[in-house]
Tab-separated table of C-alpha atoms and ligand atoms in Angstrom:
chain	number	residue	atom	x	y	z
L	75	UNK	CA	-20.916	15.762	18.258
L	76	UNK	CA	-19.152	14.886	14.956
L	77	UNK	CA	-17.453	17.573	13.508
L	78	UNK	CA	-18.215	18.555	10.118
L	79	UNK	CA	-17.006	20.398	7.207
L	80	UNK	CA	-18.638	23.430	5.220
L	81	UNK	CA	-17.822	21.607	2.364
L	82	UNK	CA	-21.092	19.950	1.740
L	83	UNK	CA	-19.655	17.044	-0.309
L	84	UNK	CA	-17.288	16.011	2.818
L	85	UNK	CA	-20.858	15.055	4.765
L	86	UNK	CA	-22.539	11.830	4.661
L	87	UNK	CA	-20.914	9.137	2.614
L	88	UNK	CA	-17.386	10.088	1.327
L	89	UNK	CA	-14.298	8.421	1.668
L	90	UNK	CA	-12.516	12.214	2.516
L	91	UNK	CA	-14.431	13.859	5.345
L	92	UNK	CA	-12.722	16.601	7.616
L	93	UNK	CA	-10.939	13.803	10.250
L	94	UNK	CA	-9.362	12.590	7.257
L	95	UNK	CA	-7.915	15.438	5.430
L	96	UNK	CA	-5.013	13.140	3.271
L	97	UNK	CA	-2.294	14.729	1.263
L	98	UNK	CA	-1.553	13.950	-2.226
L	99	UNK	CA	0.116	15.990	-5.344
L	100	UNK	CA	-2.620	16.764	-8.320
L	101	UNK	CA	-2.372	18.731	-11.360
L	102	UNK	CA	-5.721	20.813	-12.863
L	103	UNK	CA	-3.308	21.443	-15.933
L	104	UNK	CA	-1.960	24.783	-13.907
L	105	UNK	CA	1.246	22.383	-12.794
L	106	UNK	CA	1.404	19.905	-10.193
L	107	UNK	CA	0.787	20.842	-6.451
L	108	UNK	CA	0.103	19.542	-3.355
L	109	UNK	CA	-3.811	19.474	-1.956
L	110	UNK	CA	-5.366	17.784	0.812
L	111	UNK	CA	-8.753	16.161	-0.479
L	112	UNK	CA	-12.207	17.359	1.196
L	113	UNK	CA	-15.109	15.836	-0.342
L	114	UNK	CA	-15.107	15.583	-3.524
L	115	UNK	CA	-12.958	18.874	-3.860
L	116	UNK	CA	-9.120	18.559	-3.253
L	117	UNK	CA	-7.379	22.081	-1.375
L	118	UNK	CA	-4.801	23.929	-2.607
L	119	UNK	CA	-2.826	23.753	0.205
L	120	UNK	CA	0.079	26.213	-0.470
L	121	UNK	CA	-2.398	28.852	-0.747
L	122	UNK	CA	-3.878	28.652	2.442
L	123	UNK	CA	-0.399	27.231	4.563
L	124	UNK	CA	-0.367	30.946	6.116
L	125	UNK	CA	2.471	31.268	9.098
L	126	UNK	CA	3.899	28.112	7.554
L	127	UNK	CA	7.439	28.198	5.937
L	128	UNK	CA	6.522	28.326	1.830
L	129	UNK	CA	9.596	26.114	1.415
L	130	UNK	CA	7.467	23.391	2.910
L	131	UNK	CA	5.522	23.806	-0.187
L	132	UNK	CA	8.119	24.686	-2.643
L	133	UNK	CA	7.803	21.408	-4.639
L	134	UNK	CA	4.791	19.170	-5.644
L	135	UNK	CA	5.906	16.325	-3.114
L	136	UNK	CA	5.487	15.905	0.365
L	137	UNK	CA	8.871	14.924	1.462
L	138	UNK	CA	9.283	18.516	3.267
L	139	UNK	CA	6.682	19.071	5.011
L	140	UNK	CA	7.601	15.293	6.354
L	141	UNK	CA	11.298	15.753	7.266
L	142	UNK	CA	9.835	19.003	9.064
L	143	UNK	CA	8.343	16.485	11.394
L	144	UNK	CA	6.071	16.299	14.054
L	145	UNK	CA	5.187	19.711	15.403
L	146	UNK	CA	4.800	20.475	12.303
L	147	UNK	CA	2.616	17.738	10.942
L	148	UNK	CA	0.259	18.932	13.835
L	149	UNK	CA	0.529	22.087	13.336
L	150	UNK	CA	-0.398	21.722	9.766
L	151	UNK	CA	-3.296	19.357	10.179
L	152	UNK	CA	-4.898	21.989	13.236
L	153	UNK	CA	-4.711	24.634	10.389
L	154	UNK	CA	-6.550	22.945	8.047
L	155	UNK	CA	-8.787	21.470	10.415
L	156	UNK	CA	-10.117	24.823	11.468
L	157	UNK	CA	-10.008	26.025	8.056
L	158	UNK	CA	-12.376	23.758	6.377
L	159	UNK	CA	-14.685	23.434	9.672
L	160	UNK	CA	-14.934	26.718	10.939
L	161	UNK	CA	-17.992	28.661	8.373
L	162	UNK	CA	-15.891	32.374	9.100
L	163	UNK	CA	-13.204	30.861	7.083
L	164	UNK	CA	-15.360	29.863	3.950
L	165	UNK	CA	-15.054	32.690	1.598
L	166	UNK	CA	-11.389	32.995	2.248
L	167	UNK	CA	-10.921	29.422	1.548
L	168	UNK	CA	-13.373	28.051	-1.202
L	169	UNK	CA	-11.625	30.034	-4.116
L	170	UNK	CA	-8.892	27.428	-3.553
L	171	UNK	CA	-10.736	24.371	-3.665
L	172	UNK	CA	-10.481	22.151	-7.159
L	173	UNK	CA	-13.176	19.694	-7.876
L	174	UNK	CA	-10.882	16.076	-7.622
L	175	UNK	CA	-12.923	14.631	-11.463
L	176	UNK	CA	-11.057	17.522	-13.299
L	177	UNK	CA	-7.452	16.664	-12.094
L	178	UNK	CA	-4.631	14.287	-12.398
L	179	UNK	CA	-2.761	12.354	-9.279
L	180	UNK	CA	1.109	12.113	-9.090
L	181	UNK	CA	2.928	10.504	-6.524
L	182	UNK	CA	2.342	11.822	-3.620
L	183	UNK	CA	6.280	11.786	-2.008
L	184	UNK	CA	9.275	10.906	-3.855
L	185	UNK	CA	9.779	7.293	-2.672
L	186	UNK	CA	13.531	7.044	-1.353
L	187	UNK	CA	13.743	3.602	-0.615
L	188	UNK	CA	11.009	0.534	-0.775
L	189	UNK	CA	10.921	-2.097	1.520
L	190	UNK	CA	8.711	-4.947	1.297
L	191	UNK	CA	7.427	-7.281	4.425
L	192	UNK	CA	5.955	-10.489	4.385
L	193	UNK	CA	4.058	-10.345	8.103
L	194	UNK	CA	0.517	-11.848	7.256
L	195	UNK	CA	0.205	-15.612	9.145
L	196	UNK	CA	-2.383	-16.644	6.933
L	197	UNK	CA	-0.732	-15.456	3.890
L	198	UNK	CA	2.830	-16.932	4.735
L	199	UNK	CA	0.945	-20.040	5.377
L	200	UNK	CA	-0.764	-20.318	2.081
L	201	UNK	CA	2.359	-19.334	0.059
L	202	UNK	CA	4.333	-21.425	1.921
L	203	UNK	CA	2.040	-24.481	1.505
L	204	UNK	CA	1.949	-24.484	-2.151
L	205	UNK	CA	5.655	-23.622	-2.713
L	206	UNK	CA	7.329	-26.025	0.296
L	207	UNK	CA	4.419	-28.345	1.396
L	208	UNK	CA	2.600	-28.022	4.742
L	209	UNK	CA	5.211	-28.874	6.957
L	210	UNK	CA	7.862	-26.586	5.933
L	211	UNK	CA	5.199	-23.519	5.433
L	212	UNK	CA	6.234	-21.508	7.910
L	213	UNK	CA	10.172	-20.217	7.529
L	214	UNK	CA	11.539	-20.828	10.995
L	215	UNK	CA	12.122	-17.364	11.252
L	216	UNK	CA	9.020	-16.352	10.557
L	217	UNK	CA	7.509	-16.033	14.573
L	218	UNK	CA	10.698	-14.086	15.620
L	219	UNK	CA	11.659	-11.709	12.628
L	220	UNK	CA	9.066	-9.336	10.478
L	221	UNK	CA	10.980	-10.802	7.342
L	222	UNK	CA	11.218	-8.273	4.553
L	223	UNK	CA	13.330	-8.064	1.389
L	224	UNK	CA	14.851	-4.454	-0.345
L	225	UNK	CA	13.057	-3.869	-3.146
L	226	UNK	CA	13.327	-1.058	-6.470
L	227	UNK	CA	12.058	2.565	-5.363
L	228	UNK	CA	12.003	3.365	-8.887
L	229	UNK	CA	9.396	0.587	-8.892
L	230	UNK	CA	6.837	2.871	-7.063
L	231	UNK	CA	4.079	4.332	-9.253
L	232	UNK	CA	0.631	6.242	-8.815
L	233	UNK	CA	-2.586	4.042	-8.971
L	234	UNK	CA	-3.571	5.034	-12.599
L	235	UNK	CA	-0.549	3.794	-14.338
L	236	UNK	CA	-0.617	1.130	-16.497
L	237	UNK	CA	1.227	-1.975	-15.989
L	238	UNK	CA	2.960	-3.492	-18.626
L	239	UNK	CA	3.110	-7.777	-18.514
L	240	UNK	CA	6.920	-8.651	-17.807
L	241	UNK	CA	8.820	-10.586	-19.399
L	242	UNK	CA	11.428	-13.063	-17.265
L	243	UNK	CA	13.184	-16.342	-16.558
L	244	UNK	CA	10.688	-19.041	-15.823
L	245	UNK	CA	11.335	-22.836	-15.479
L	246	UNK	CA	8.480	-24.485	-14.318
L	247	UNK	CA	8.072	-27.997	-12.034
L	248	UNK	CA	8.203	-30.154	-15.172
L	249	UNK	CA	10.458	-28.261	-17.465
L	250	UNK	CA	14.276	-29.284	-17.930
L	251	UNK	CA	15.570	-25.720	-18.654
L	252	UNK	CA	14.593	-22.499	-17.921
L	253	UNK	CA	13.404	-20.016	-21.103
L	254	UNK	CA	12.769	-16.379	-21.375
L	255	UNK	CA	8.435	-15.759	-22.063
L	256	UNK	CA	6.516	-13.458	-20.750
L	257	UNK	CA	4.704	-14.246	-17.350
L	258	UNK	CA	1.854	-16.418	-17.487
L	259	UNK	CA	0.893	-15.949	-13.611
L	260	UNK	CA	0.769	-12.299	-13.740
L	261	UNK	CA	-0.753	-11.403	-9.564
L	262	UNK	CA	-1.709	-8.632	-7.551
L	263	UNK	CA	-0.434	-8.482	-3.831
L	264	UNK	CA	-3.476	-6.381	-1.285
L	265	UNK	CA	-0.865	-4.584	1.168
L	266	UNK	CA	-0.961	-1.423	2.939
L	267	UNK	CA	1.975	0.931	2.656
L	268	UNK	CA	3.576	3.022	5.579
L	269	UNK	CA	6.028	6.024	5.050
L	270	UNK	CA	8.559	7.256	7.042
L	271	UNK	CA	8.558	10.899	7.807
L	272	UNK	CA	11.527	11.363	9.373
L	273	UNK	CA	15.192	9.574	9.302
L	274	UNK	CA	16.737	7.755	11.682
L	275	UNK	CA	20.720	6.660	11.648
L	276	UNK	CA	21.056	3.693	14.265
L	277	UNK	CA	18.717	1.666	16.565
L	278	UNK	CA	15.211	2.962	16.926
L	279	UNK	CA	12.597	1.091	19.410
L	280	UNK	CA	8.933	0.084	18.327
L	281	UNK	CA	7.649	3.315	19.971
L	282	UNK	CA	9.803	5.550	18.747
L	283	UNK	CA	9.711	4.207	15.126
L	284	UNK	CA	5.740	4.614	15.266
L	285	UNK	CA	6.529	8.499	15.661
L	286	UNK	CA	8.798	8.102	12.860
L	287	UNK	CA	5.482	7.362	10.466
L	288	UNK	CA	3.914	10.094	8.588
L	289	UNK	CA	1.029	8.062	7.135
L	290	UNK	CA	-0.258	5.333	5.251
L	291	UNK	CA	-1.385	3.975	1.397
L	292	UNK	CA	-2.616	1.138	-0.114
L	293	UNK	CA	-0.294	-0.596	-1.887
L	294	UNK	CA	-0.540	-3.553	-4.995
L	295	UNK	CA	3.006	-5.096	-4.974
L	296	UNK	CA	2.670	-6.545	-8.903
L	297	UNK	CA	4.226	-10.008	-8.599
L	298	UNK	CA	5.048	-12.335	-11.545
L	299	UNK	CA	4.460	-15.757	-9.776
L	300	UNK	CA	5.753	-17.949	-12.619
L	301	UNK	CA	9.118	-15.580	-12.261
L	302	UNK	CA	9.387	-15.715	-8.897
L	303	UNK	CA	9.555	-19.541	-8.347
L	304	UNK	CA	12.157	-19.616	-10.624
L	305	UNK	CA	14.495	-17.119	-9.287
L	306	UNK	CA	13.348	-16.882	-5.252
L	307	UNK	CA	16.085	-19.538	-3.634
L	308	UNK	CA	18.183	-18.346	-1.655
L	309	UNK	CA	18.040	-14.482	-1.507
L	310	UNK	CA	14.271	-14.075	-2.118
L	311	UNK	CA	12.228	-12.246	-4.630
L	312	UNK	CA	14.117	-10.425	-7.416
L	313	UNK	CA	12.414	-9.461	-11.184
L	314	UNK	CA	9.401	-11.050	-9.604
L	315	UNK	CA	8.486	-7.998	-7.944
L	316	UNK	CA	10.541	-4.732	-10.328
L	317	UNK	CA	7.497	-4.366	-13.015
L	318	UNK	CA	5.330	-2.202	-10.876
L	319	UNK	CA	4.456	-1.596	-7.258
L	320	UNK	CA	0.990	0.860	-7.389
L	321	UNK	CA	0.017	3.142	-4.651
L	322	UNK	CA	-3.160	5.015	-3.710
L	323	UNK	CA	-2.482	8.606	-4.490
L	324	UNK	CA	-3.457	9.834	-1.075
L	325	UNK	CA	-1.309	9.933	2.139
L	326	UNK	CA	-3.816	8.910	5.078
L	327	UNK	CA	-2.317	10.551	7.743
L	328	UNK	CA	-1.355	8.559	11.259
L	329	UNK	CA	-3.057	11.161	13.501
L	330	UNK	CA	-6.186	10.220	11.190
L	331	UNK	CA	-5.740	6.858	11.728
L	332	UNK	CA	-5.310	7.379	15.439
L	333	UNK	CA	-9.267	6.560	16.864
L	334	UNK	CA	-8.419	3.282	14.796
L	335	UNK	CA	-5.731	1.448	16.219
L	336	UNK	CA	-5.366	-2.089	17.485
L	337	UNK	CA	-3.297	-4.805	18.355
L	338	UNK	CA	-1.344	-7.275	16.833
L	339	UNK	CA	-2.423	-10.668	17.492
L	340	UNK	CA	-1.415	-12.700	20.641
L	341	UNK	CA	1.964	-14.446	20.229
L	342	UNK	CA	2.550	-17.611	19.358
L	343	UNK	CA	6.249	-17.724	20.488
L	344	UNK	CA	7.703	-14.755	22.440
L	345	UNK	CA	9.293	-12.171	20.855
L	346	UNK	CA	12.456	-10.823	21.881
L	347	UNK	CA	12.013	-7.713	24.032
L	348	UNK	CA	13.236	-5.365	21.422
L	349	UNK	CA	10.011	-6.084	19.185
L	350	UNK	CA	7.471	-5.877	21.593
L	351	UNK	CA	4.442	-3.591	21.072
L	352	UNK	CA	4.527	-0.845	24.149
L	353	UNK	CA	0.982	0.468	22.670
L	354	UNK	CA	-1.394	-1.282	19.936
L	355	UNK	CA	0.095	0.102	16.455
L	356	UNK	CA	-1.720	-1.914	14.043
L	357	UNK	CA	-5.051	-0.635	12.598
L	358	UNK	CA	-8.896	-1.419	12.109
L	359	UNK	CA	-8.927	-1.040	8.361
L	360	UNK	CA	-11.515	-2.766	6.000
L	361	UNK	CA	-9.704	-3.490	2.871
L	362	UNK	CA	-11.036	-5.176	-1.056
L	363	UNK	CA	-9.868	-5.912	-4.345
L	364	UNK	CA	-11.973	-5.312	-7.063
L	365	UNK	CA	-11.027	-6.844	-10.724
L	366	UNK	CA	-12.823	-5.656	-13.829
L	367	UNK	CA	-11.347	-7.299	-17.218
L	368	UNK	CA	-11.517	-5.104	-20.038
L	369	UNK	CA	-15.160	-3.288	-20.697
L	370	UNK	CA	-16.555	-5.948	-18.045
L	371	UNK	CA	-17.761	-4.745	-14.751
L	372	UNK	CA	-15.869	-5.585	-11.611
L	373	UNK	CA	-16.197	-8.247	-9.503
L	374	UNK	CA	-15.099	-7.804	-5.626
L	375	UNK	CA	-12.789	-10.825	-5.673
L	376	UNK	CA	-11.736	-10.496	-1.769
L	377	UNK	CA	-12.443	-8.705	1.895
L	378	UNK	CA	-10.383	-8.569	4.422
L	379	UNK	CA	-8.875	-6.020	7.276
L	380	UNK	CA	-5.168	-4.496	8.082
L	381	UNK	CA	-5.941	-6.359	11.528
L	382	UNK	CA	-4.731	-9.537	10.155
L	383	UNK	CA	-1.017	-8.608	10.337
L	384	UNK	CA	1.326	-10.726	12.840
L	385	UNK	CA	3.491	-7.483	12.988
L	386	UNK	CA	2.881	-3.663	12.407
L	387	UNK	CA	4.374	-1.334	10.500
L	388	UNK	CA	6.371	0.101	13.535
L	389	UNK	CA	7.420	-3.353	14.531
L	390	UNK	CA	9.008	-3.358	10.880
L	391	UNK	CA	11.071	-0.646	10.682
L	392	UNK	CA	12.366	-1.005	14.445
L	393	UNK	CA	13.534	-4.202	13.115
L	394	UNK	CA	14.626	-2.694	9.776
L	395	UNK	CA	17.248	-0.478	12.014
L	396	UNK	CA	18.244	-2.799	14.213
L	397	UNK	CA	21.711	-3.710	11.900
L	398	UNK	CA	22.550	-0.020	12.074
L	399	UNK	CA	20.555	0.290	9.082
L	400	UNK	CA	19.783	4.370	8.217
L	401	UNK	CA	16.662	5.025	7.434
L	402	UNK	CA	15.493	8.003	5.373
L	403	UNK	CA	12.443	10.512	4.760
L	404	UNK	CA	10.190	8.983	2.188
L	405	UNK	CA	11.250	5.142	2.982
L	406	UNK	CA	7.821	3.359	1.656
L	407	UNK	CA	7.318	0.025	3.564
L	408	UNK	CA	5.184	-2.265	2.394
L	409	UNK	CA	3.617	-4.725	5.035
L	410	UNK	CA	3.405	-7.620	2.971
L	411	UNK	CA	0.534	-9.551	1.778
L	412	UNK	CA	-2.573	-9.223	3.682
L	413	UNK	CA	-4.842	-12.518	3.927
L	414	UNK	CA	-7.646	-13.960	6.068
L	415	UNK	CA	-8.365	-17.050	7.108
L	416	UNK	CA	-11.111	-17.895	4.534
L	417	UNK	CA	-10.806	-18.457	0.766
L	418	UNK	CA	-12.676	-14.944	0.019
L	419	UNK	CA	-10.555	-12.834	2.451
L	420	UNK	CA	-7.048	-13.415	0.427
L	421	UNK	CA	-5.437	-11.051	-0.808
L	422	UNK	CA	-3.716	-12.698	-4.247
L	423	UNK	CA	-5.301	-14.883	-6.652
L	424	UNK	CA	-1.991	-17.265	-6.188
L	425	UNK	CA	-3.966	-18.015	-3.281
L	426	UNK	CA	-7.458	-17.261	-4.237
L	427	UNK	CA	-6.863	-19.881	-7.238
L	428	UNK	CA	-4.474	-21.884	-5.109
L	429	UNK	CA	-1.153	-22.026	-7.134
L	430	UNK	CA	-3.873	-21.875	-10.215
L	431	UNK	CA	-5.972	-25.036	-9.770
L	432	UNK	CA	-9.083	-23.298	-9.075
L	433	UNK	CA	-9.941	-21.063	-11.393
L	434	UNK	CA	-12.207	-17.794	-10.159
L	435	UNK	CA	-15.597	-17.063	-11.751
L	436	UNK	CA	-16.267	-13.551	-12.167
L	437	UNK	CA	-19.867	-11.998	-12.445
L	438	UNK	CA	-18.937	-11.292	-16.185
L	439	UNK	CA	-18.561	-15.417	-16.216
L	440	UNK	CA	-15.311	-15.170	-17.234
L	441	UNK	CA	-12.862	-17.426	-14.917
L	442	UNK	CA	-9.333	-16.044	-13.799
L	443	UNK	CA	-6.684	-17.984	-12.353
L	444	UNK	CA	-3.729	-15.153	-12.751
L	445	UNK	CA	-4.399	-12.119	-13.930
L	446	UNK	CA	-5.450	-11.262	-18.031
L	447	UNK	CA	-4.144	-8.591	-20.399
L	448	UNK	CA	-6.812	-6.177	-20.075
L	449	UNK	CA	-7.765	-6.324	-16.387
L	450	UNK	CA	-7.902	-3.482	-13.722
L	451	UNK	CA	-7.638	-4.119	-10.373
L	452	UNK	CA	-8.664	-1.844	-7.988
L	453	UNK	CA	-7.515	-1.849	-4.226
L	454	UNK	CA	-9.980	-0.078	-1.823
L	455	UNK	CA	-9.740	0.492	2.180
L	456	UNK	CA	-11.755	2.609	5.031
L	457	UNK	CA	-11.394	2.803	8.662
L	458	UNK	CA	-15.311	3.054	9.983
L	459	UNK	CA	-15.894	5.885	12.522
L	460	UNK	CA	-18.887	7.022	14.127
L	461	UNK	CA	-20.667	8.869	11.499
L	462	UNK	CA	-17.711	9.285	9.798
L	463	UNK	CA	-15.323	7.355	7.587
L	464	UNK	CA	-11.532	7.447	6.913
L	465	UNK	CA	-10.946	5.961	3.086
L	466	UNK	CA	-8.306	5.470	0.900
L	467	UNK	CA	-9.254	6.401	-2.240
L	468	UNK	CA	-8.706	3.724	-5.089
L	469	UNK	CA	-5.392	2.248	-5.925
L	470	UNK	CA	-6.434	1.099	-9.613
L	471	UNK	CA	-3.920	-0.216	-12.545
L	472	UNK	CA	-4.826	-1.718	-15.672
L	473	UNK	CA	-2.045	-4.682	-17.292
L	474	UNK	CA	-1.313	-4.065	-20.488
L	475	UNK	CA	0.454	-6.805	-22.876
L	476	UNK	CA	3.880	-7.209	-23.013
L	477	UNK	CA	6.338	-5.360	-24.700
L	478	UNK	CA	7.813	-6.381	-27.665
L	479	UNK	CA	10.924	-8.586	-27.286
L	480	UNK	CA	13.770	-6.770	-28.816
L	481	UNK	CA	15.888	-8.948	-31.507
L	482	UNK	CA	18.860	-9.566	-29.381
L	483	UNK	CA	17.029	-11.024	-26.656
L	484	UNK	CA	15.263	-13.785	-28.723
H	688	MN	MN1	4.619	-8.237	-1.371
């Protein structure tokens, strides 16, 4: 039988019922603190972490309670398991239970470093396509290595926060020079995020850097294409990618993920031994981004699944240490870009609109090619169980213009 929660908005259809239980930081306006959501209600979890060490709890982040790893993580997520399922805990435990429309997300963890992949075939294909023509889509890399570049912690924000236009370098096919504007292909990236809950200094297999994952986000890695063509050769993606990078505000945690996993797709050239999967570490996740220019309803602009990654998450970071390459508590990787193989499964409008020739008609009857001062996008995932489902939450952010361009830059 499924197990249920006395919490009678965690039945039926929620994205949060008791096998999810994810972990996020909120604030009611008595200071931030960290809750596991339930329903529509989010727990105080400090207040109920009895036999736990308070310093776990100390600050509104969940970086401790990660580097306190495994047993821990288990021990934690048994607790609150029986807690909210077991009635004889109920008048203990409700007191401590916030309604999640009164509150305010923060980050979740304090992002330590951000690392971002580029591991979906369809997607590398696409990009590649329009950038380098069909023959030289693929990098020749790209079947051996789960290619990545270091990108800007500091660029990791909560879904809720506004993203401001940038401004950059572009020079486009036809110009002579470069000039400094503000992006005209402004683009959302659909990825999933995965954070490392505990460190590692030196070599770590595939299965060993799968225990080294606390949990997963969705993830919107803001990319200014215009920018980005400009500036990519030959170390990759630079200012393209520093605006913003959102994240869903709740950590989905691995052992909820667990009924859900799957494997990477059959090779298409061998991989070295080091990368090869000993277990299926990819994940069954339905994923959609929803745009909604300003006072206009949304428009579901494309479906897709985690499944479609060439490489997992634990496939990255075994790679990521394989150059010695330390790797810390609250390390956000980003899996890169996930697309199908059909137009509506894509997961950017560079692709969606290929490279902007074919513009997007929303149900407002507006068309899009990149995105417009004004929209919100709004990334959405669930993992479907029997009876049950494991969501996400909403990774949402709304682009605002462009700053003003100080004097001495124009
Ligand atoms: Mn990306």
């Amino acid at each position: 039988m499924t197990m249920t929660s006395w919490v009678s908005s965690a039945k039926g259809d929620t994205d949060f019922p008791i096998q999810n239980l994810p972990y996020g930081v909120f604030d009611d306006g008595m200071g931030a603190r960290m809750g596991v959501a339930i329903g529509e209600m989010i727990l105080d979890v400090a207040k109920v972490a009895h036999g736990l060490d308070p310093a776990l709890f100390a600050a509104p982040s969940w970086n401790a309670v990660m580097a306190a790893g495994p047993d821990i993580w288990s021990a934690l997520r048994a607790r609150l398991t029986d807690l909210l399922s077991d009635e004889a805990h109920k008048d203990a435990v409700a007191p401590h239970l916030i309604p999640q429309a009164g509150v305010t997300m923060q980050m979740p963890f304090t992002v330590a470093e951000y690392t971002d992949f580029y591991a979906a075939k369809n997607h590398a294909m696409n990009v590649g396509t329009m950038f380098r023509g069909p023959e030289n889509a693929l990098p020749a890399n790209w079947l051996s290595i789960p290619i990545g570049y270091n990108g800007r912690a500091s660029s990791v924000v909560v879904s809720g926060t506004p993203v401001q236009r940038p401004w950059g370098q572009i020079k486009g096919p036809d110009d002579d020079l470069p000039r400094f504007d503000t992006s005209k292909r402004f683009d959302l990236e659909l990825e999933f995020g995965a954070i490392v809950g505990t460190p590692s200094n030196g070599m770590v297999s595939v299965a060993e850097a799968d225990e080294m994952i606390f949990g997963y986000v969705l993830l919107n890695d803001w990319s200014a294409r215009d920018i980005q063509a400009w500036e990519y050769h030959p170390l990759g993606p630079f200012q393209s990618k520093a605006t913003a990078t959102t994240i869903s505000p709740w950590i989905v945690t691995k052992a909820a993920l667990e009924p859900f996993r799957t494997t990477t797709p059959e090779r298409e050239r061998p991989l070295l031994p080091y990368l090869n999967e000993p277990a299926p570490m990819l994940y069954d996740i339905a994923l959609e981004v929803a745009l909604a220019p300003e006072g206009g309803e949304e428009t579901v602009i494309t479906r897709t699944n985690y499944n479609q990654m060439y490489y997992s998450a634990a496939q990255q970071l075994c790679h990521h240490t394989t150059s010695g390459c330390a790797m810390r508590v609250g390390d956000l990787l980003g899996s890169g870009t996930i697309s199908g193989p059909t137009k509506d499964s894509r997961g950017s409008l560079l692709e969606i609109s290929w490279g902007g020739k074919e513009p997007l008609t929303l149900t407002t009857g507006e068309t899009r090619t990149f995105l417009e001062d004004g929209d919100t996008l709004t990334l959405r995932g669930a993992a479907q169980g029997d009876g049950y489902r494991i969501g996400f939450g909403e990774c949402t952010g709304q682009v605002m213009p462009a700053p003003a361009l100080p004097d001495w830059a124009q």
